[in-house]
Short mmCIF file of C-alpha atoms in Angstrom, two decimals:
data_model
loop_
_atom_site.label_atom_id
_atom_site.label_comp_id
_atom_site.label_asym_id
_atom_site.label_seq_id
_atom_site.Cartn_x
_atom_site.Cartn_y
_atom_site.Cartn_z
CA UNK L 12 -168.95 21.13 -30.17
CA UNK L 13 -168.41 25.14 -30.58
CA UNK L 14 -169.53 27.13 -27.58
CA UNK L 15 -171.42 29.60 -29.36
CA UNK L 16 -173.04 27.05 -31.56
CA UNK L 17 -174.68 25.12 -28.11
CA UNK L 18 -175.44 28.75 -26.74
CA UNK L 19 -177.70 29.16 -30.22
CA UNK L 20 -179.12 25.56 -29.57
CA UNK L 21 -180.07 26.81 -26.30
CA UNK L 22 -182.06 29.76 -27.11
CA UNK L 23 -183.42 28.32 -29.26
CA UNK L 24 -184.68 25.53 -27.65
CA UNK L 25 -185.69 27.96 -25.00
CA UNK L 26 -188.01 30.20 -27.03
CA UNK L 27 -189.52 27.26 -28.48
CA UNK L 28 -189.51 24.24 -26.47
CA UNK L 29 -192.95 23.49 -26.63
CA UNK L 30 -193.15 23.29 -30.65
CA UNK L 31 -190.16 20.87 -29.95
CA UNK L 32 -191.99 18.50 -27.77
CA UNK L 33 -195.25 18.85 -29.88
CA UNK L 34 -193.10 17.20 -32.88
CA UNK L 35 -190.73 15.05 -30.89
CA UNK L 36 -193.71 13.43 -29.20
CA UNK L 37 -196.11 12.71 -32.67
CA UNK L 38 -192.91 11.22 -33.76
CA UNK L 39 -192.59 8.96 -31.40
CA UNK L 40 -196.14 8.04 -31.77
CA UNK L 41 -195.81 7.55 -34.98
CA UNK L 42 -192.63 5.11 -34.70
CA UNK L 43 -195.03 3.10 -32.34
CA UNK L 44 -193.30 4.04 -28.96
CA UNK L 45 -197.06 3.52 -27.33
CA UNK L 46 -197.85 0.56 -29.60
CA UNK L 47 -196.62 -2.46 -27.00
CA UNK L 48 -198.23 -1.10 -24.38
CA UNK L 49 -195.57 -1.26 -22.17
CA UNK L 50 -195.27 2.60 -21.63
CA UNK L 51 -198.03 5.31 -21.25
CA UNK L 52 -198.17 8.63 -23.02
CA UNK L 53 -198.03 10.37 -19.78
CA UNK L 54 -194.67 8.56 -18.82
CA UNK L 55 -193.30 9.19 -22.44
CA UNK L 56 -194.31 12.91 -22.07
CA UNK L 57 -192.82 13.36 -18.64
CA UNK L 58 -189.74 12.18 -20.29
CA UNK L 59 -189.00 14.18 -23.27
CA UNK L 60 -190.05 17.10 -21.10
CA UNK L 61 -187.17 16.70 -18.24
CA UNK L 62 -184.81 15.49 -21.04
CA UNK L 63 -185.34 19.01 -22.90
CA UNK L 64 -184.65 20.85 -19.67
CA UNK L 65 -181.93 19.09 -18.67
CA UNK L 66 -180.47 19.26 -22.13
CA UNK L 67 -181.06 23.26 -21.76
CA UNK L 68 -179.29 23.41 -18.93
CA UNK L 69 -176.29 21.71 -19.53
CA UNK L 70 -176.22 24.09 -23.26
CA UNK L 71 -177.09 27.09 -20.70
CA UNK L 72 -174.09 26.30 -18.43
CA UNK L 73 -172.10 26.13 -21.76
CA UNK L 74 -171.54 22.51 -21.67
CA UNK L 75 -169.93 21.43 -25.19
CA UNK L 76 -169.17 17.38 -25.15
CA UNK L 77 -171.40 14.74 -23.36
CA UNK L 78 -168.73 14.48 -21.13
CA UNK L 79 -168.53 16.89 -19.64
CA UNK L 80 -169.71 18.11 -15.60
CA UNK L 81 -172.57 19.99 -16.98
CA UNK L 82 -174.06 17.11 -19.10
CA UNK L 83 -174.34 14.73 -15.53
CA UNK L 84 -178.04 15.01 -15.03
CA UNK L 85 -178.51 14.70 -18.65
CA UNK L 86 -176.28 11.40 -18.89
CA UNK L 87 -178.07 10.27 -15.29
CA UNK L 88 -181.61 10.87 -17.05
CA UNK L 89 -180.66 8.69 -20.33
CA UNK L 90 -179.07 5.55 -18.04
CA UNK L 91 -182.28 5.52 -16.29
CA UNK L 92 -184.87 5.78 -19.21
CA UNK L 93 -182.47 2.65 -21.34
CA UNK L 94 -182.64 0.74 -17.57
CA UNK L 95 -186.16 1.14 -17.67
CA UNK L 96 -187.03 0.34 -21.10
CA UNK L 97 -184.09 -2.76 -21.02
CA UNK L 98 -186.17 -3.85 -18.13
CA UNK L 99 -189.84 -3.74 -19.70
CA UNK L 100 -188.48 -5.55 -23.03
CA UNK L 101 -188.03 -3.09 -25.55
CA UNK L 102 -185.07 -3.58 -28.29
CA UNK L 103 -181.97 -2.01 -28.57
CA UNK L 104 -183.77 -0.19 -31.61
CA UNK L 105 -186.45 1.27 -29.64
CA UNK L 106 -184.06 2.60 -27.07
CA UNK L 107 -182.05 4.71 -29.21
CA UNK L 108 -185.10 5.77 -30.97
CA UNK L 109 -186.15 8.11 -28.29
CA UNK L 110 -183.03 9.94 -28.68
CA UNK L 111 -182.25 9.79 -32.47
CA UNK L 112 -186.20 10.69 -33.60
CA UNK L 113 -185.45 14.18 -31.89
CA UNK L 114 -182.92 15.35 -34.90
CA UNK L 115 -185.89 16.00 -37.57
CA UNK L 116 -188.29 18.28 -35.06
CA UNK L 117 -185.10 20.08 -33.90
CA UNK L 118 -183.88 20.40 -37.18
CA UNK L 119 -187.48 21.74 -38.91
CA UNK L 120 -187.96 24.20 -35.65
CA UNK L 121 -184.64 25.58 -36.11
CA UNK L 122 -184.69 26.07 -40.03
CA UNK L 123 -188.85 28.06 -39.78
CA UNK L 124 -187.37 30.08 -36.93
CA UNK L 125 -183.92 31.28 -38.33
CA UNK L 126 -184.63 30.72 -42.15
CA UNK L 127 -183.09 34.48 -42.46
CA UNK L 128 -180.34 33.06 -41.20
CA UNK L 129 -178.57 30.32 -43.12
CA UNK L 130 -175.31 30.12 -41.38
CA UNK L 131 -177.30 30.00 -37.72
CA UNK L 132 -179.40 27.05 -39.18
CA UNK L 133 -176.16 25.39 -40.18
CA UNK L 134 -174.30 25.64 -37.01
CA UNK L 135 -177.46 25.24 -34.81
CA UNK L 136 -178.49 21.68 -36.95
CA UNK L 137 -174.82 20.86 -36.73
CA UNK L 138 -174.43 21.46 -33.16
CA UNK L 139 -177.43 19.22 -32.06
CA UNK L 140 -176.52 16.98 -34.77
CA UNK L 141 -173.42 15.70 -32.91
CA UNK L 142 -174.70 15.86 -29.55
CA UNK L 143 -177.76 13.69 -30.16
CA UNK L 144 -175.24 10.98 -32.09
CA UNK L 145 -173.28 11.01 -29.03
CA UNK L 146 -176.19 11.04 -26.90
CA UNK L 147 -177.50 8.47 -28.54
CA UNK L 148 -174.56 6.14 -28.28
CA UNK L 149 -174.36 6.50 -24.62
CA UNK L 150 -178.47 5.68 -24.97
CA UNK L 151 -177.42 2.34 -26.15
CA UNK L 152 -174.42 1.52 -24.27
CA UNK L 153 -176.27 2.13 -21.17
CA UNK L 154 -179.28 0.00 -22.32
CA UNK L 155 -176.77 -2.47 -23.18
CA UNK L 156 -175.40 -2.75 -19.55
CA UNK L 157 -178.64 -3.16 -17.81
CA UNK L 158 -179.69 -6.17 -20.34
CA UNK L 159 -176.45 -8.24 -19.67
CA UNK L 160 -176.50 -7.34 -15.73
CA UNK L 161 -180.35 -8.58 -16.05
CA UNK L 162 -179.19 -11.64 -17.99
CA UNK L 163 -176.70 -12.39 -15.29
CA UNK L 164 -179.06 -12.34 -12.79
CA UNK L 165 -181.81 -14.41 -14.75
CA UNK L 166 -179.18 -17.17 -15.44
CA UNK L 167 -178.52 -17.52 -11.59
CA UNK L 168 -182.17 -17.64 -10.87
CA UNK L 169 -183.00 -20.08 -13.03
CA UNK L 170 -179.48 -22.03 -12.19
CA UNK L 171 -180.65 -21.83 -8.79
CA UNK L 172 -184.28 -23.03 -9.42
CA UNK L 173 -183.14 -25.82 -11.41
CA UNK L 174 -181.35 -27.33 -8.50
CA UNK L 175 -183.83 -27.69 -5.95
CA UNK L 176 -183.27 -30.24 -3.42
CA UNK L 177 -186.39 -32.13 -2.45
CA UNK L 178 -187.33 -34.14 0.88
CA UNK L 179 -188.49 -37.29 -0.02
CA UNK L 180 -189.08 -38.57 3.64
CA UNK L 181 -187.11 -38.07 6.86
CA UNK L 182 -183.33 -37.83 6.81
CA UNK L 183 -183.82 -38.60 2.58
CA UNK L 184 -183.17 -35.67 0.37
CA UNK L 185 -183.19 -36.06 -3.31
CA UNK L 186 -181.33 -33.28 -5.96
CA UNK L 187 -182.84 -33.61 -9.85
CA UNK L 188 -180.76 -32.35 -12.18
CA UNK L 189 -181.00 -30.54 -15.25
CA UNK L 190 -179.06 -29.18 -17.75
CA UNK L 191 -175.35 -29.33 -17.92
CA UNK L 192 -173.42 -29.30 -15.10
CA UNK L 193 -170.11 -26.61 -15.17
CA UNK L 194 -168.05 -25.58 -12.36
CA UNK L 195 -170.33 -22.69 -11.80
CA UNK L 196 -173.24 -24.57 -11.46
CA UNK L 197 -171.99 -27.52 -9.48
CA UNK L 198 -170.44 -24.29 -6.66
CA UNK L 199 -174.44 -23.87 -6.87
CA UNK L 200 -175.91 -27.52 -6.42
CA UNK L 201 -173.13 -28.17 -3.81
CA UNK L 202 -173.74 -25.10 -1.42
CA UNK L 203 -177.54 -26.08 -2.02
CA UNK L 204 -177.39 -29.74 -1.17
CA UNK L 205 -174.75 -29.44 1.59
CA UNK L 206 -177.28 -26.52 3.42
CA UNK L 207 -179.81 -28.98 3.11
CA UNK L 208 -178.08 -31.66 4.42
CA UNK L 209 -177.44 -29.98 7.42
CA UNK L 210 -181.20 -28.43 7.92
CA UNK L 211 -182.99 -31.69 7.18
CA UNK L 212 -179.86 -33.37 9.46
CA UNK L 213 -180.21 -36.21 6.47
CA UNK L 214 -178.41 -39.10 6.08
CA UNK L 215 -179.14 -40.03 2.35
CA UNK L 216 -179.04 -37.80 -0.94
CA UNK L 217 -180.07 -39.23 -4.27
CA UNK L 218 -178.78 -37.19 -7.23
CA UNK L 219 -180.67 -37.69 -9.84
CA UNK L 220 -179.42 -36.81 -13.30
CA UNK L 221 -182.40 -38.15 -15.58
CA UNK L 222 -182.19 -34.26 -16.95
CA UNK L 223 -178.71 -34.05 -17.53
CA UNK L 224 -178.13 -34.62 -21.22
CA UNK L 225 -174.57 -35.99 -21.19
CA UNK L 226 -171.80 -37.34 -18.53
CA UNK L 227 -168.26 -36.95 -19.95
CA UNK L 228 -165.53 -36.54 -17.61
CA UNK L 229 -166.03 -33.04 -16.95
CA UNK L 230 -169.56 -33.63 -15.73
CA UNK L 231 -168.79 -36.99 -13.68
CA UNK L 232 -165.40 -34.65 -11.75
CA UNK L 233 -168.62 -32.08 -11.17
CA UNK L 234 -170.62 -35.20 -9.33
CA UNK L 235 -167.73 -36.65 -7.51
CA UNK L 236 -166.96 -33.22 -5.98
CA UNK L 237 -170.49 -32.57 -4.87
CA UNK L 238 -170.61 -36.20 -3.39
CA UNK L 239 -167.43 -35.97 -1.58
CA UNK L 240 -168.72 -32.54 -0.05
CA UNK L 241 -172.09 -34.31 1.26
CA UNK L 242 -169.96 -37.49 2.46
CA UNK L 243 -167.86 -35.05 4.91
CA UNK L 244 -171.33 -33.83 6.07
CA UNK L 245 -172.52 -37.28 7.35
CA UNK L 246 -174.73 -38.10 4.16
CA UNK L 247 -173.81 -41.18 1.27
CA UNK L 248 -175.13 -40.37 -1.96
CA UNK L 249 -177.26 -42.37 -4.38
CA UNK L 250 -177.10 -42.04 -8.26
CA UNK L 251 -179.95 -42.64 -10.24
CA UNK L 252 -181.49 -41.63 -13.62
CA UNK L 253 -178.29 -42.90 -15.39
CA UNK L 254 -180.12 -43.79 -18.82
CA UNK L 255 -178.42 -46.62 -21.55
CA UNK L 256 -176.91 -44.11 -23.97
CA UNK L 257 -175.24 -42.02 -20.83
CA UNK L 258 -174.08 -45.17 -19.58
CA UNK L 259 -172.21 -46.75 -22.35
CA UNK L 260 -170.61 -43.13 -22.63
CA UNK L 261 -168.95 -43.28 -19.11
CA UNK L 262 -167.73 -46.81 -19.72
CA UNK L 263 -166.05 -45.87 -23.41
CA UNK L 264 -164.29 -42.61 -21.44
CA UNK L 265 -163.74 -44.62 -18.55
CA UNK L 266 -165.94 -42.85 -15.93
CA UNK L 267 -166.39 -44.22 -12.55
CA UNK L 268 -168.17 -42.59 -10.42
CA UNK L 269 -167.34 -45.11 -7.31
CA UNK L 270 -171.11 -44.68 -6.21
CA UNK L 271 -174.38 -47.08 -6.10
CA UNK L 272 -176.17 -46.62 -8.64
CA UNK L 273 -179.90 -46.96 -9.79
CA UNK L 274 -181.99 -46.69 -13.37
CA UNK L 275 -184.52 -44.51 -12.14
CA UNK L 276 -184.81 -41.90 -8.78
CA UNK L 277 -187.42 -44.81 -7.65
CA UNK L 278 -184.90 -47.44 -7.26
CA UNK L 279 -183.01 -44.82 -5.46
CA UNK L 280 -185.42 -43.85 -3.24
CA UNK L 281 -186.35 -47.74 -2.15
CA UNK L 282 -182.48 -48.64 -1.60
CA UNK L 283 -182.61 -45.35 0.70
CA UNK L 284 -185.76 -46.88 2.93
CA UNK L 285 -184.13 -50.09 2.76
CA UNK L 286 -181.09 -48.36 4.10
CA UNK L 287 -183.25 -47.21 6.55
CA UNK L 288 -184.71 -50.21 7.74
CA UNK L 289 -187.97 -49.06 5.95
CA UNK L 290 -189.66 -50.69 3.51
CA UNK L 291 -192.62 -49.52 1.37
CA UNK L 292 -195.61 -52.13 1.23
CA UNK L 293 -198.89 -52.63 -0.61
CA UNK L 294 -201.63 -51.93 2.08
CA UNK L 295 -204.65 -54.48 1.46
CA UNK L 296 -208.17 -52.99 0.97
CA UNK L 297 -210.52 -53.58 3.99
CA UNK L 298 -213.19 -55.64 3.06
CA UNK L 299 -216.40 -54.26 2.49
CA UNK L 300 -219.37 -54.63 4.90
CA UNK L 301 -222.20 -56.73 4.05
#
């Protein structure tokens, strides 16, 4: 970008900034920024406003790439409007949108205001016209990083709320699983389990893995690891939920998981009383009084 042409972008935007925001805003409107509901008018006014100014102010200090020291609030302002918006759902699309609908208002200010001037038009559209591309790309890189650092963080909520670990009675804890288990996941289920272990001071731990779609090797290494780690903490483990299909998978790969056993996590938990020295009984009805 030519210094003189941002100084010209500057003045101008300075002598008529609130024509600027007049258009910039109705075209947002129009592109359906307030349609979702997820942003107020206010809140998109307050932003186009300090985005002008600080956009003014970097031109004013003669800032001429993005890059640059002067363009640091700018660039700060931008990362936190794409956080924002990455973080109340809107799309890639509607991100950049905030930046890129600014061109046509600049661009129709600056042409009625210097139309005696064709070569100041020029320079003055082409200025802003590769500052607000560049601007724009930084919109959407920025938007970019907060939706895969909020993915990230959604995928170890959810991995950590799909291992909960459950006490079914004194010194019995029981794990379901589901999904497939990966060596991320199982670091997960075995730090969970183990902590448990130690807080409930149990001495049985039925994983169940009615949820867990297939065991091939990989998956059965995953469940011998995470039984080994609850052994050296004082507990033995019970499998159950090990359906037919799953079953006549791990004996074709030749999977042992050197483990009892049980169909269903109800088996498992009546081998664990039994282990015990509990047993659970039908209680007869009283008989009613005459």
């Amino acid at each position: 970008m030519v210094k003189a042409g941002s100084q010209v972008v500057s003045k101008l935007l300075t002598a008529h900034e609130a024509e600027i925001l007049s258009e910039w805003g109705q075209r947002l409107k129009d592109d359906g920024a307030l349609h979702s509901g997820r942003i107020r008018e206010g809140e998109l006014t307050t932003q186009c406003k300090g985005f002008l100014a600080a956009l003014r102010q970097a031109l004013d200090a003669g800032a001429t790439h993005v890059d640059d020291a002067a363009f640091g609030p700018v660039r700060d302002l931008l990362a936190e409007i794409s956080a924002s918006r990455a973080e109340q759902g809107f799309s890639p699309r509607e991100t950049a949108v905030f930046i890129f609908s600014l061109k046509q208002p600049l661009f129709d200010v600056f042409q009625r205001h210097s139309k005696d001037n064709a070569a100041a038009v020029l320079e003055s559209n082409w200025t802003i016209g590769l500052l607000l591309d560049r601007l724009g790309l930084f919109t959407v890189e920025a938007y970019q990083r907060t939706r895969e650092a909020l993915i990230v963080r959604q995928q170890q909520e959810i991995s950590e709320l799909s291992t909960p670990v459950i006490k079914l009675w004194t010194g019995i804890l029981a794990l379901p699983l589901i999904g497939t288990l990966d060596s991320e996941r199982t670091q997960v289920v075995m730090e969970n389990l183990l902590e448990s272990i130690v807080q409930q001071s149990a001495e049985i731990a039925i994983i169940d893995i009615t949820g867990v779609p297939t065991v091939d090797t990989l998956t059965a290494q995953h469940l011998l690891k995470t039984i080994a780690a609850a052994r050296l903490m004082g507990a033995d483990c019970i499998i159950s939920g090990i359906r037919p299909q799953i079953a006549q998978t791990m004996v074709h790969l030749g999977v042992e998981l050197s483990v009892v056993s049980k169909a269903t996590l109800a088996d498992a938990f009546a081998l664990a009383l039994t282990r015990q020295g509990r047993a659970v009984t039908k209680v007869r009805a009283a008989p009613s009084a005459q």
